[in-house]
Each structure stands twice: as C-alpha cells, then as structure tokens.
mmCIF file of C-alpha atoms in Angstrom:
data_model
loop_
_atom_site.group_PDB
_atom_site.id
_atom_site.type_symbol
_atom_site.label_atom_id
_atom_site.label_comp_id
_atom_site.label_asym_id
_atom_site.label_seq_id
_atom_site.Cartn_x
_atom_site.Cartn_y
_atom_site.Cartn_z
ATOM 1 C CA MET A 42 14.816 -1.186 -12.056
ATOM 2 C CA ALA A 43 11.461 -0.683 -10.309
ATOM 3 C CA SER A 44 9.767 -0.470 -13.725
ATOM 4 C CA GLN A 45 11.239 -3.863 -14.640
ATOM 5 C CA TYR A 46 9.699 -5.433 -11.529
ATOM 6 C CA LEU A 47 6.355 -3.744 -12.102
ATOM 7 C CA THR A 48 6.353 -5.210 -15.610
ATOM 8 C CA LEU A 49 7.018 -8.649 -14.124
ATOM 9 C CA TYR A 50 4.059 -8.349 -11.731
ATOM 10 C CA LYS A 51 1.832 -7.299 -14.609
ATOM 11 C CA ILE A 52 2.986 -10.308 -16.636
ATOM 12 C CA ILE A 53 2.242 -12.581 -13.659
ATOM 13 C CA VAL A 54 -1.304 -11.205 -13.442
ATOM 14 C CA LEU A 55 -1.860 -11.608 -17.177
ATOM 15 C CA TYR A 56 -0.447 -15.135 -17.098
ATOM 16 C CA MET A 57 -2.697 -16.135 -14.197
ATOM 17 C CA LEU A 58 -5.760 -14.814 -16.026
ATOM 18 C CA LYS A 59 -4.757 -16.645 -19.202
ATOM 19 C CA ARG A 60 -4.029 -19.969 -17.498
ATOM 20 C CA SER A 61 -7.028 -20.100 -15.169
ATOM 21 C CA ASP A 62 -10.107 -21.912 -16.394
ATOM 22 C CA VAL A 63 -12.278 -19.912 -13.986
ATOM 23 C CA GLU A 64 -12.767 -16.200 -13.532
ATOM 24 C CA LEU A 65 -10.280 -14.869 -10.971
ATOM 25 C CA SER A 66 -10.854 -12.078 -8.500
ATOM 26 C CA LYS A 67 -8.259 -9.541 -7.450
ATOM 27 C CA SER A 68 -8.153 -11.118 -3.999
ATOM 28 C CA GLN A 69 -7.324 -14.545 -5.463
ATOM 29 C CA ILE A 70 -4.429 -13.041 -7.401
ATOM 30 C CA TYR A 71 -3.330 -11.117 -4.298
ATOM 31 C CA ASP A 72 -3.299 -14.407 -2.384
ATOM 32 C CA PHE A 73 -0.854 -15.961 -4.822
ATOM 33 C CA ILE A 74 1.462 -12.994 -5.373
ATOM 34 C CA LEU A 75 1.586 -11.752 -1.788
ATOM 35 C CA GLY A 76 1.652 -15.308 -0.434
ATOM 36 C CA ASN A 77 4.819 -15.962 -2.425
ATOM 37 C CA GLU A 78 6.212 -12.601 -1.267
ATOM 38 C CA TYR A 79 6.885 -11.359 -4.785
ATOM 39 C CA THR A 80 5.927 -7.791 -3.928
ATOM 40 C CA THR A 81 3.921 -5.546 -1.620
ATOM 41 C CA PHE A 82 0.218 -4.778 -1.646
ATOM 42 C CA MET A 83 0.804 -1.196 -2.825
ATOM 43 C CA THR A 84 3.032 -2.232 -5.728
ATOM 44 C CA LEU A 85 0.486 -4.821 -6.805
ATOM 45 C CA GLN A 86 -2.224 -2.137 -6.640
ATOM 46 C CA GLU A 87 -0.099 -0.045 -8.978
ATOM 47 C CA ALA A 88 0.257 -2.997 -11.357
ATOM 48 C CA PHE A 89 -3.520 -3.566 -11.406
ATOM 49 C CA GLY A 90 -4.075 0.142 -12.065
ATOM 50 C CA GLU A 91 -1.691 0.191 -15.003
ATOM 51 C CA LEU A 92 -3.140 -3.027 -16.466
ATOM 52 C CA SER A 93 -6.600 -1.482 -16.318
ATOM 53 C CA ASP A 94 -5.472 1.907 -17.680
ATOM 54 C CA GLN A 95 -3.701 0.162 -20.558
ATOM 55 C CA LYS A 96 -6.881 -1.844 -21.283
ATOM 56 C CA LEU A 97 -5.024 -5.130 -20.774
ATOM 57 C CA ILE A 98 -7.631 -6.275 -18.251
ATOM 58 C CA ASN A 99 -11.253 -5.464 -17.570
ATOM 59 C CA GLU A 100 -12.552 -5.241 -14.020
ATOM 60 C CA HIS A 101 -16.113 -5.909 -12.950
ATOM 61 C CA LYS A 102 -17.615 -6.011 -9.498
ATOM 62 C CA LYS A 103 -19.865 -8.674 -8.078
ATOM 63 C CA ARG A 104 -21.048 -7.694 -4.642
ATOM 64 C CA ASN A 105 -17.865 -6.835 -2.741
ATOM 65 C CA ARG A 106 -15.411 -8.608 -5.051
ATOM 66 C CA THR A 107 -13.635 -7.364 -8.150
ATOM 67 C CA PHE A 108 -13.172 -9.935 -10.896
ATOM 68 C CA LEU A 109 -10.661 -9.567 -13.699
ATOM 69 C CA GLU A 110 -10.875 -10.497 -17.338
ATOM 70 C CA LEU A 111 -8.013 -10.679 -19.812
ATOM 71 C CA THR A 112 -8.644 -8.520 -22.884
ATOM 72 C CA ASP A 113 -7.409 -9.284 -26.388
ATOM 73 C CA ALA A 114 -4.780 -6.574 -25.925
ATOM 74 C CA GLY A 115 -3.753 -8.208 -22.647
ATOM 75 C CA GLU A 116 -3.376 -11.566 -24.340
ATOM 76 C CA GLU A 117 -1.244 -9.964 -27.045
ATOM 77 C CA ALA A 118 0.930 -8.207 -24.448
ATOM 78 C CA LEU A 119 1.363 -11.467 -22.547
ATOM 79 C CA HIS A 120 2.469 -13.227 -25.718
ATOM 80 C CA PHE A 121 5.022 -10.469 -26.345
ATOM 81 C CA PHE A 122 6.414 -10.296 -22.768
ATOM 82 C CA ILE A 123 6.083 -13.900 -21.535
ATOM 83 C CA GLY A 124 9.794 -14.500 -22.137
ATOM 84 C CA GLN A 125 10.631 -11.987 -19.385
ATOM 85 C CA MET A 126 9.011 -14.192 -16.742
ATOM 86 C CA ASN A 127 11.169 -16.810 -15.070
ATOM 87 C CA PRO A 128 9.952 -20.319 -16.048
ATOM 88 C CA GLU A 129 9.965 -21.222 -12.334
ATOM 89 C CA ILE A 130 7.310 -18.589 -11.690
ATOM 90 C CA ARG A 131 5.192 -20.046 -14.511
ATOM 91 C CA LEU A 132 5.508 -23.476 -12.905
ATOM 92 C CA GLN A 133 4.511 -22.011 -9.520
ATOM 93 C CA ILE A 134 1.449 -20.350 -11.036
ATOM 94 C CA ASP A 135 0.415 -23.509 -12.876
ATOM 95 C CA ALA A 136 0.838 -25.562 -9.683
ATOM 96 C CA TYR A 137 -1.144 -23.011 -7.661
ATOM 97 C CA LEU A 138 -4.001 -22.991 -10.170
ATOM 98 C CA LYS A 139 -4.043 -26.790 -10.287
ATOM 99 C CA GLU A 140 -3.850 -27.276 -6.496
ATOM 100 C CA ASN A 141 -6.508 -24.644 -5.814
ATOM 101 C CA LYS A 142 -8.759 -25.423 -8.772
ATOM 102 C CA ILE A 143 -11.772 -26.481 -6.709
ATOM 103 C CA LYS A 144 -11.428 -23.596 -4.244
ATOM 104 C CA LEU A 145 -11.018 -21.043 -7.051
ATOM 105 C CA ARG A 146 -13.954 -22.523 -8.977
ATOM 106 C CA ASN A 147 -16.208 -22.474 -5.909
ATOM 107 C CA GLU A 148 -15.286 -18.886 -5.135
ATOM 108 C CA SER A 149 -16.093 -17.712 -8.653
ATOM 109 C CA SER A 150 -19.043 -19.991 -9.434
ATOM 110 C CA ILE A 151 -21.187 -19.111 -6.423
ATOM 111 C CA ILE A 152 -22.390 -15.557 -6.894
ATOM 112 C CA ALA A 153 -24.539 -13.405 -4.643
ATOM 113 C CA ASP A 154 -25.278 -9.713 -4.985
ATOM 114 C CA TYR A 155 -28.190 -7.381 -4.452
ATOM 115 C CA ASN A 156 -29.678 -4.174 -5.788
ATOM 116 C CA LYS A 157 -32.177 -1.671 -4.484
ATOM 117 C CA ARG A 158 -35.394 -1.398 -6.494
ATOM 118 C CA ALA A 159 -37.247 1.842 -7.197
ATOM 119 C CA ASP A 160 -39.900 0.883 -4.628
ATOM 120 C CA GLY A 161 -37.252 0.723 -1.863
ATOM 121 C CA GLN A 162 -37.112 -3.058 -1.603
ATOM 122 C CA TYR A 163 -34.007 -5.091 -2.370
ATOM 123 C CA VAL A 164 -33.515 -7.920 -4.830
ATOM 124 C CA ALA A 165 -30.882 -10.498 -3.954
ATOM 125 C CA ARG A 166 -29.582 -12.354 -7.027
ATOM 126 C CA LEU A 167 -28.228 -15.774 -6.126
ATOM 127 C CA VAL A 168 -26.442 -17.852 -8.755
ATOM 128 C CA VAL A 169 -24.482 -21.074 -8.992
ATOM 129 C CA LYS A 170 -22.569 -21.531 -12.244
ATOM 130 C CA GLU A 171 -21.135 -24.682 -13.683
ATOM 131 C CA MET A 172 -18.943 -24.638 -16.793
ATOM 132 C CA GLY A 173 -19.879 -20.971 -17.302
ATOM 133 C CA GLU A 174 -23.634 -21.653 -17.381
ATOM 134 C CA ASP A 175 -26.195 -20.908 -14.677
ATOM 135 C CA LEU A 176 -27.073 -24.071 -12.794
ATOM 136 C CA ILE A 177 -29.505 -22.173 -10.606
ATOM 137 C CA ASN A 178 -30.437 -18.500 -10.649
ATOM 138 C CA ILE A 179 -32.764 -17.164 -7.958
ATOM 139 C CA GLU A 180 -33.971 -13.623 -7.369
ATOM 140 C CA LEU A 181 -35.324 -13.043 -3.888
ATOM 141 C CA THR A 182 -37.049 -9.781 -2.965
ATOM 142 C CA VAL A 183 -36.598 -8.651 0.640
ATOM 143 C CA PRO A 184 -37.661 -5.451 2.409
ATOM 144 C CA THR A 185 -34.341 -4.275 3.863
ATOM 145 C CA GLU A 186 -30.721 -3.979 2.855
ATOM 146 C CA SER A 187 -29.579 -5.876 5.948
ATOM 147 C CA MET A 188 -31.788 -8.814 4.943
ATOM 148 C CA ALA A 189 -30.418 -8.730 1.386
ATOM 149 C CA ASP A 190 -26.895 -8.668 2.779
ATOM 150 C CA ARG A 191 -27.641 -11.613 5.099
ATOM 151 C CA VAL A 192 -29.174 -13.649 2.242
ATOM 152 C CA CYS A 193 -26.102 -13.034 0.064
ATOM 153 C CA ALA A 194 -23.696 -13.858 2.896
ATOM 154 C CA ARG A 195 -25.410 -17.197 3.561
ATOM 155 C CA TRP A 196 -25.686 -18.207 -0.109
ATOM 156 C CA HIS A 197 -22.091 -19.439 -0.366
ATOM 157 C CA ASP A 198 -22.525 -22.004 2.423
ATOM 158 C CA LYS A 199 -26.141 -22.938 1.738
ATOM 159 C CA SER A 200 -26.362 -22.936 -2.083
ATOM 160 C CA SER A 201 -25.529 -26.617 -2.524
ATOM 161 C CA GLY A 202 -28.186 -27.755 -0.041
ATOM 162 C CA ILE A 203 -30.766 -25.368 -1.467
ATOM 163 C CA TYR A 204 -30.096 -26.560 -5.008
ATOM 164 C CA SER A 205 -30.344 -30.211 -3.908
ATOM 165 C CA TYR A 206 -33.609 -29.557 -2.079
ATOM 166 C CA ILE A 207 -35.206 -27.745 -5.030
ATOM 167 C CA ALA A 208 -34.035 -30.370 -7.524
ATOM 168 C CA ASP A 209 -35.287 -33.173 -5.277
ATOM 169 C CA GLN A 210 -38.679 -31.508 -4.793
ATOM 170 C CA LEU A 211 -39.150 -30.832 -8.497
ATOM 171 C CA LEU A 212 -37.647 -33.952 -10.040
ATOM 172 C CA ASN A 213 -38.713 -36.777 -7.725
ATOM 173 C CA ASP A 214 -42.153 -38.351 -7.867
ATOM 174 C CA SER A 215 -42.351 -39.089 -4.133
ATOM 175 C CA ASP A 216 -45.417 -36.974 -3.365
#
C-alpha cells in the first residue's frame, strides 16, 4: 500500500515538471504537495530520491536551491502511469501552476550564485532570464564570501531596477 502512494507522489512530481512552463525547484514542488497535505516531508524526500536514482529527473543546484528537470525516461514513465493519478489532482496541479505562474517564473528566472576564484576572490553571477534566454547576465568580482552572499541575496529584489537603470543609461540619448 505504501508503495502505491509513493508511486502517486512520484507521478505528481513528474506531472508538475511536465506541465510547468518554467523550471521548478524542489521547494516549489514541496509547497504544492505539502500544502495540499498529500504526504509528509520525509516521504516526499524518498520520492525525489527514487526519481533521481531511476533517472526520471535530473537535479541541479543554483546557489542554495535545487532545480529539477524531467528526463526523457521520466516523460515516458509519466505517460505510462498518468492513468493512476486522480483527475482531480491533475486539475489541482494545473490550477496551482496557472495561479502561481508569475511567482514561479520570477523565482526561477532571477538567478544569483557565486564561486570562489583561484586568487581567493569571489565572482557573483547575476542573471535575469526571460523565455529561457538571458535578459541580463552580470559577473561581479568581490573580495569576500560574505560580500558575494550579500550581492546574491539582494539581486532578487533589486534586479528589475538595476536592469532598468542600465538599459536607460545605455539606450537613451539624454546625455
């Protein structure tokens, strides 16, 4: 019986990845599944682990977030098992993705991470994506990890204003 439920949670994850038009993070999927009280955190962790072990999803980290990608094998498995998911759950997922489209897009289209260089300095990579393409991509070198962390933390709130300022300065002839 527990295996049947674990399969359902895996199908939900695969379905969400298939239906979303933006890259989803684990935390975004947690929000939906745990918010609807389908299962517990630990059971969902187990489902993510099995999906990854079975190569049905790929995981990649960006700063402190793990994003998920549906593999071809995952898409095939979803096609095979989709009938086991209650149509009401599909409707809930579709409604959630539609209602939260802007929030989900903003969370996955504004990217900030940093790396340490060989010389000991840090490079913060700050990106805003639109339709899968970089709208702006800035690399900022700073001397300390705490500064790199602060730059990345502020990017989410400040990226729109920074982009507008740069575009205005470079595109307008009001010198």
